[in-house]
Short mmCIF file of C-alpha atoms in Angstrom, two decimals:
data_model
loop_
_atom_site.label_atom_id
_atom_site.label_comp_id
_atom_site.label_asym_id
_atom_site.label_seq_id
_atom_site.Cartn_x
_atom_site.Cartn_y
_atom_site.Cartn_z
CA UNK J 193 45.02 -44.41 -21.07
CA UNK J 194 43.46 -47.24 -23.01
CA UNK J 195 43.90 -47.31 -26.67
CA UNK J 196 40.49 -47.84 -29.01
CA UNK J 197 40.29 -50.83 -31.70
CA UNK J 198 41.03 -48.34 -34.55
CA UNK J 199 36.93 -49.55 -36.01
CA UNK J 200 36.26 -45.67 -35.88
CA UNK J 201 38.17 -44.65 -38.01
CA UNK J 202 37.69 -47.69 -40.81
CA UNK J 203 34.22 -47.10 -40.49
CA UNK J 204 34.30 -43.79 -41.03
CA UNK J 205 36.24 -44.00 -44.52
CA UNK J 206 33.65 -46.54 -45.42
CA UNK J 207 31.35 -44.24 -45.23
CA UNK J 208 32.94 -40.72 -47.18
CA UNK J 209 34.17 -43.39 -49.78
CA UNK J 210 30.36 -44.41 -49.93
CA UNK J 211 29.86 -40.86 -50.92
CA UNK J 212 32.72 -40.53 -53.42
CA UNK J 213 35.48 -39.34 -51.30
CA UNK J 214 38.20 -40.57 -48.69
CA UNK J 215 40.22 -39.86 -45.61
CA UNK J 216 43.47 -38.57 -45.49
CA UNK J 217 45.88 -37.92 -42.54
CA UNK J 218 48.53 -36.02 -41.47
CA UNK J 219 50.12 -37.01 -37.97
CA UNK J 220 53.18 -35.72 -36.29
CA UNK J 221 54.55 -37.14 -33.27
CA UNK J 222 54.12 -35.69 -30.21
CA UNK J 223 51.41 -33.51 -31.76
CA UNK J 224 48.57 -35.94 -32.80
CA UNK J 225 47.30 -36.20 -35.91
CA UNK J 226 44.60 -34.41 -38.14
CA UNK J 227 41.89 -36.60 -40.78
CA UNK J 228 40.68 -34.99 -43.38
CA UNK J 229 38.33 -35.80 -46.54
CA UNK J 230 36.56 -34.02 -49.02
CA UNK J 231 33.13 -35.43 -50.88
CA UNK J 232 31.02 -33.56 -53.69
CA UNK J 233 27.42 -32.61 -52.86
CA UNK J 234 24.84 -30.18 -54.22
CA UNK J 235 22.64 -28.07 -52.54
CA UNK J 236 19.77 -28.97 -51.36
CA UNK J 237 16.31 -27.39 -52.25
CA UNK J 238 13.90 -25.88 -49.34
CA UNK J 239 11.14 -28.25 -49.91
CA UNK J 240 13.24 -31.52 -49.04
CA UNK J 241 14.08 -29.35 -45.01
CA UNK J 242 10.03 -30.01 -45.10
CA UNK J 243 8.88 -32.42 -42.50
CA UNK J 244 5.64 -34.49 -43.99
CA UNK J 245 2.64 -34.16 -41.31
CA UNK J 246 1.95 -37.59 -40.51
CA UNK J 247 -1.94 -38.41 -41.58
CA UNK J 248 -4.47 -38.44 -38.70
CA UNK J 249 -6.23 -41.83 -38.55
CA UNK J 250 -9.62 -41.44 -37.45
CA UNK J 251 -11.48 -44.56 -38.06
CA UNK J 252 -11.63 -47.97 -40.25
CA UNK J 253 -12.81 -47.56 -43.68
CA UNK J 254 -15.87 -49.75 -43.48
CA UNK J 255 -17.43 -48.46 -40.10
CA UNK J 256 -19.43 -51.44 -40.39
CA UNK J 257 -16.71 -53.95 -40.38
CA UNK J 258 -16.58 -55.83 -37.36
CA UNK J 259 -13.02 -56.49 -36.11
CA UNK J 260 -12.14 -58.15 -32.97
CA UNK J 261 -9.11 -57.62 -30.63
CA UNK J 262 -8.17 -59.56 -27.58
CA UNK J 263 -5.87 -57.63 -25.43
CA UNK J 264 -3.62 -59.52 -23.23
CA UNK J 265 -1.23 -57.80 -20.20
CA UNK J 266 -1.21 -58.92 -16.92
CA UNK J 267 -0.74 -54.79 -16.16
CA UNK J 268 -4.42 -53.27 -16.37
CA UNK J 269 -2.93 -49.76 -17.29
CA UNK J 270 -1.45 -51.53 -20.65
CA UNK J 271 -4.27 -53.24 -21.62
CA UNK J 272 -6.69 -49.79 -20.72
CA UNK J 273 -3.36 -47.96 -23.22
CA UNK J 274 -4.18 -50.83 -26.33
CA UNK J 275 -8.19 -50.72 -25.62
CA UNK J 276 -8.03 -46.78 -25.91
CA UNK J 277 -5.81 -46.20 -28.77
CA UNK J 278 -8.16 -49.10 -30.59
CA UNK J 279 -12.07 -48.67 -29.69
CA UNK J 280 -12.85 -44.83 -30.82
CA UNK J 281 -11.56 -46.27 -34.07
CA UNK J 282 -14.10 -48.77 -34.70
CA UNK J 283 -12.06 -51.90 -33.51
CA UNK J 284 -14.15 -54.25 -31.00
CA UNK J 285 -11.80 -55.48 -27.97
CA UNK J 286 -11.59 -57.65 -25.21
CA UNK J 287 -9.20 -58.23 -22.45
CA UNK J 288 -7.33 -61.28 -21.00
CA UNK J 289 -4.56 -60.79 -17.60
CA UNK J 290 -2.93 -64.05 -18.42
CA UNK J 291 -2.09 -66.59 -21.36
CA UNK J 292 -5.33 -68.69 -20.20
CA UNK J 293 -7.56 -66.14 -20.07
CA UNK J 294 -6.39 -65.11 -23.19
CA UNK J 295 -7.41 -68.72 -24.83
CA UNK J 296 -10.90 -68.78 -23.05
CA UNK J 297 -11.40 -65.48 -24.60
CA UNK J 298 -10.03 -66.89 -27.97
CA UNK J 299 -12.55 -69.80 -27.93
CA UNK J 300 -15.67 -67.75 -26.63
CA UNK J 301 -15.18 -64.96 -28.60
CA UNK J 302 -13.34 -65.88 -31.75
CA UNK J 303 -10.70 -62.54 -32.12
CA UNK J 304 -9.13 -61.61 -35.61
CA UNK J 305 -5.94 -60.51 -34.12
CA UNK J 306 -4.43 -61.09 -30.72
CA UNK J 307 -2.05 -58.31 -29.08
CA UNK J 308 -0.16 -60.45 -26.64
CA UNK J 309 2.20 -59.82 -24.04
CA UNK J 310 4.98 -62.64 -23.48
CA UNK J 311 6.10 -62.47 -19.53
CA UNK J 312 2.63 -62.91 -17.58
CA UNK J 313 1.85 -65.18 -14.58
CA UNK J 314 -0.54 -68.37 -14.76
CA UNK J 315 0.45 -68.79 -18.36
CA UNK J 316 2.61 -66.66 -20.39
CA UNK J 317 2.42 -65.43 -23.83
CA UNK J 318 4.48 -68.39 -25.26
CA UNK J 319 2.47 -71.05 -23.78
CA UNK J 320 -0.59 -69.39 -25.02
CA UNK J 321 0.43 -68.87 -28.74
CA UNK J 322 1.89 -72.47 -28.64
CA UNK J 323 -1.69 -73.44 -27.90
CA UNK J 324 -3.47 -70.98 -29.77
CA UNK J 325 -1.80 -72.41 -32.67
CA UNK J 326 -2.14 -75.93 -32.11
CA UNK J 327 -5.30 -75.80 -31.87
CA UNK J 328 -6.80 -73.19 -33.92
CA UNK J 329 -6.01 -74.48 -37.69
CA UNK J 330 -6.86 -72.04 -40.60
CA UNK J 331 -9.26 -69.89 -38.14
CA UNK J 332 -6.06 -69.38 -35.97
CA UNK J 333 -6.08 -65.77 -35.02
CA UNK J 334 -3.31 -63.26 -36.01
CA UNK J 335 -1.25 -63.02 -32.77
CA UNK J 336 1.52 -59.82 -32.75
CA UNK J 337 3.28 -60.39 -29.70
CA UNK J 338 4.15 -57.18 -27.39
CA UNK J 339 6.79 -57.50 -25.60
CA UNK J 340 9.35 -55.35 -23.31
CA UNK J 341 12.14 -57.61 -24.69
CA UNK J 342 14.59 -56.18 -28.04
CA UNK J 343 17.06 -58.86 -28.20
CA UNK J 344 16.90 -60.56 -31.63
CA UNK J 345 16.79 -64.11 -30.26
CA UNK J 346 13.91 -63.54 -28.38
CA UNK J 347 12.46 -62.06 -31.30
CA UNK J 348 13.13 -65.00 -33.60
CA UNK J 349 12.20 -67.94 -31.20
CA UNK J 350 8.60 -65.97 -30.62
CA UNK J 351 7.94 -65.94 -34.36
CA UNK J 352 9.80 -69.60 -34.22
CA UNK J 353 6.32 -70.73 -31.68
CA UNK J 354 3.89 -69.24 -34.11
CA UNK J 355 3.91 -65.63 -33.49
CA UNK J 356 3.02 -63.43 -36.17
CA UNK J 357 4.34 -60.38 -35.88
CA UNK J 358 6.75 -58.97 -33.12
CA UNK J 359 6.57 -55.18 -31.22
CA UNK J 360 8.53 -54.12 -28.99
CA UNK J 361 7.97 -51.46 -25.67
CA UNK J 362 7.63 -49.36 -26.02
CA UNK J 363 5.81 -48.69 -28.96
CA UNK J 364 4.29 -46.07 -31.06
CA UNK J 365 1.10 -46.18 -31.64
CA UNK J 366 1.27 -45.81 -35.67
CA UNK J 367 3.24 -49.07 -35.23
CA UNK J 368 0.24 -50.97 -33.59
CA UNK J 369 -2.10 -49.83 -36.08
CA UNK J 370 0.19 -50.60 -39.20
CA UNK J 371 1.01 -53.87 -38.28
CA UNK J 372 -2.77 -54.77 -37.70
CA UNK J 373 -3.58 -52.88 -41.21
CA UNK J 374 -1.13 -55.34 -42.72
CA UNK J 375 -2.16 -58.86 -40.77
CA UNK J 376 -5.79 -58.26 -41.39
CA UNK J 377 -5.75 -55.89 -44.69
CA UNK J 378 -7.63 -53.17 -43.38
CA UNK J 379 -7.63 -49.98 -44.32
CA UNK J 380 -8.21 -46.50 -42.30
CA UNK J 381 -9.95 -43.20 -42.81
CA UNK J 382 -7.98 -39.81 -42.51
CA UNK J 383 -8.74 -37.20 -40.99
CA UNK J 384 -8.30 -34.72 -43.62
CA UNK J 385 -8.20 -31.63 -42.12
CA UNK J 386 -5.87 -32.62 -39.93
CA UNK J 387 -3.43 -30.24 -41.31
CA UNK J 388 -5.60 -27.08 -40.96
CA UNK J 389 -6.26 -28.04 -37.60
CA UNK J 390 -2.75 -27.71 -36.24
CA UNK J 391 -2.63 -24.22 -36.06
CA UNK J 392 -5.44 -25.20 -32.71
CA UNK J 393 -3.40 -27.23 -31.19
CA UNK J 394 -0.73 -26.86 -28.50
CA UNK J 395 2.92 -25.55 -29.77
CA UNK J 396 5.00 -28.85 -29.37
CA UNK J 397 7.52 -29.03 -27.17
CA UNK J 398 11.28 -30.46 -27.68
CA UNK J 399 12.58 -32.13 -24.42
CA UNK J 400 15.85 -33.29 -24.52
CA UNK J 401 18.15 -35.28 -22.00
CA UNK J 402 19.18 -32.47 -19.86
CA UNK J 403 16.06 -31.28 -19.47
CA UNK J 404 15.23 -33.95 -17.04
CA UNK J 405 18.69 -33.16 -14.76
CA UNK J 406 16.30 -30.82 -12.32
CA UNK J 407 15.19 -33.83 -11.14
CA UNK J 408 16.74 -36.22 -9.09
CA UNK J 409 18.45 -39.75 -10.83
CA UNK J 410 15.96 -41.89 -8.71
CA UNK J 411 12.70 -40.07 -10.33
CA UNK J 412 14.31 -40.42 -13.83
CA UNK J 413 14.89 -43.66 -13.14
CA UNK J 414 11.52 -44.54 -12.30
CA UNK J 415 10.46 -42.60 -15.31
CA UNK J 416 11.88 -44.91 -17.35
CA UNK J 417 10.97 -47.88 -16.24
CA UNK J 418 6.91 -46.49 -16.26
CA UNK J 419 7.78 -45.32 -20.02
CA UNK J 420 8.81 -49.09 -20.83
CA UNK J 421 6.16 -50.18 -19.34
CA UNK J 422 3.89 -47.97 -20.90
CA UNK J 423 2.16 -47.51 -17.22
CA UNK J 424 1.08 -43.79 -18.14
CA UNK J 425 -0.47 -43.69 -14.92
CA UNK J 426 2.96 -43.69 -13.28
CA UNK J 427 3.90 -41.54 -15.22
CA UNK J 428 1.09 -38.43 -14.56
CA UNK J 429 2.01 -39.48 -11.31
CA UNK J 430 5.29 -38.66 -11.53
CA UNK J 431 5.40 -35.79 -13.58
CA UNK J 432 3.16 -34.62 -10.45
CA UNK J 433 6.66 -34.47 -8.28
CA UNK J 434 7.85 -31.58 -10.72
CA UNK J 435 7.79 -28.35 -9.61
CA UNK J 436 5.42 -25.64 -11.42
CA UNK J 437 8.09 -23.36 -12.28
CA UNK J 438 9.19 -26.54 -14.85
CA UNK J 439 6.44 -25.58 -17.01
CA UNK J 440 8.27 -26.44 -19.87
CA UNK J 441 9.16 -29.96 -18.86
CA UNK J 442 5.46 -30.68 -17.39
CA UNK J 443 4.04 -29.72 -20.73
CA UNK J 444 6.44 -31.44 -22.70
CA UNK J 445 6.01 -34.95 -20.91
CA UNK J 446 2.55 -34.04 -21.02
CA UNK J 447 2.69 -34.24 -25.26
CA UNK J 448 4.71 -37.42 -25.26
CA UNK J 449 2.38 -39.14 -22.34
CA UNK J 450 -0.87 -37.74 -24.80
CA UNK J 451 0.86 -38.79 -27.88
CA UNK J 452 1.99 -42.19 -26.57
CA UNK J 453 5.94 -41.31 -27.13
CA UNK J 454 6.69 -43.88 -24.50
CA UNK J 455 9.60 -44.55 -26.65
CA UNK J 456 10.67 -40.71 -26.67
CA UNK J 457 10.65 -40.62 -22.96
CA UNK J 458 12.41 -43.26 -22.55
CA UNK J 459 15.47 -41.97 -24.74
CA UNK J 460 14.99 -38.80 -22.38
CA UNK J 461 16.21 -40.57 -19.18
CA UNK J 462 18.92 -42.59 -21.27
CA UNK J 463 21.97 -40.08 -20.19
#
């Protein structure tokens, strides 16, 4: 049997003497050893177990405010995911399949913000933002690339070429419309009786890991590689395969699929 680095364990006391403690031990051979600490805490009050309802966005402040999008994915069911989440909220888009489309739509149409993908064919993201950039001075647009990638390299060379902003897939769609409130300081309206309309709505459902073990390792593979893609076609499609008497799980991947939880699905196949 292998023996571990022993970082556990150091990490661990970092953390109780972080809360005013530490870790003691008592180990006899031949019998293993037993860690112990003890920290001081109070109790905690009922309101603070609350979980804040996340306000409903339903539109941008000034209705009349005229902000342009240019979507760019080579996959059409991304692009149709961006467009969808965007255009009942007041946000004008257009879509581009490639990094050249993407600057013929930039000099024809003159976007505020640009959501673009990196790994297209023709011309990828980079090649387009290089460009973008080059040539588009103080009227440049804001470009927040979307990208499948999470390693920090990656991250830092895009915003190195003249990205603006980086998101990663799969995404929630809160973090799509944050990051464009911040780039182009717009603000939203709420709905405000959002919280009186819950009752209405469907009892959530909470998946979690073995939930998914009816079904066989191929089809949760494939699941997760539609969730990272954020191909929620695939996905319907898939959640098709399940039997009915997996109501539960149906209606569960239903909720994330609705809710664009692409990221919670994917932790559901991570096992």
């Amino acid at each position: 049997m292998s023996e571990g680095t022993g970082l556990g364990l150091a990490i661990s006391r970092q953390f109780v003497q972080l809360m005013g403690g530490d870790i003691h031990v008592h180990s006899e051979k031949g019998h293993g050893s037993h860690f112990a600490f003890e920290i001081t805490v109070g109790l905690g009050e009922t309101q603070d177990l609350r979980e804040e309802t996340p306000r409903s966005i339903v539109g941008l402040a000034d209705p009349t405010a005229e902000v342009r999008i240019l979507v760019v994915d080579d996959l059409a069911e991304n692009r149709q995911l961006l467009v969808q989440l965007l255009e009942p909220l007041g946000f004008q888009c257009r879509e581009a399949e490639n990094g050249q489309e993407a600057i013929q739509q930039w000099q024809a149409w003159h976007p505020h913000a640009i959501l673009m993908d990196i790994r297209m064919p023709v011309m990828d993201g980079k090649a387009a933002t290089r460009y973008i950039k080059a040539h588009g001075g103080e009227q440049s647009p804001k470009i927040l690339a979307v990208t499948a990638s999470s390693f920090e390299h990656d991250k830092q060379e895009l915003l190195h070429i003249g990205c603006d902003d980086y998101i990663a897939k799969p995404f929630r769609p809160q973090t799509i419309l944050e990051r464009l409130a911040h780039h182009l300081a717009l603000e939203y309206r709420y709905d405000t009786l959002a919280i009186a309309a819950v009752p209405a709505t469907p009892r959530p459902v909470t998946l979690d890991p073995a939930a998914l073990m009816v079904m066989p390792r191929p089809w949760i593979a494939e699941l997760q590689q539609a969730a990272k893609k954020l191909n929620s076609k695939r996905i319907q499609e898939l959640i098709a395969d399940i039997s009915l008497e997996e109501a539960i799980l149906i209606e569960g991947l239903q909720q994330l699929v609705k809710g664009f939880r692409f990221d919670k699905i994917v932790e559901l196949t991570l096992m």
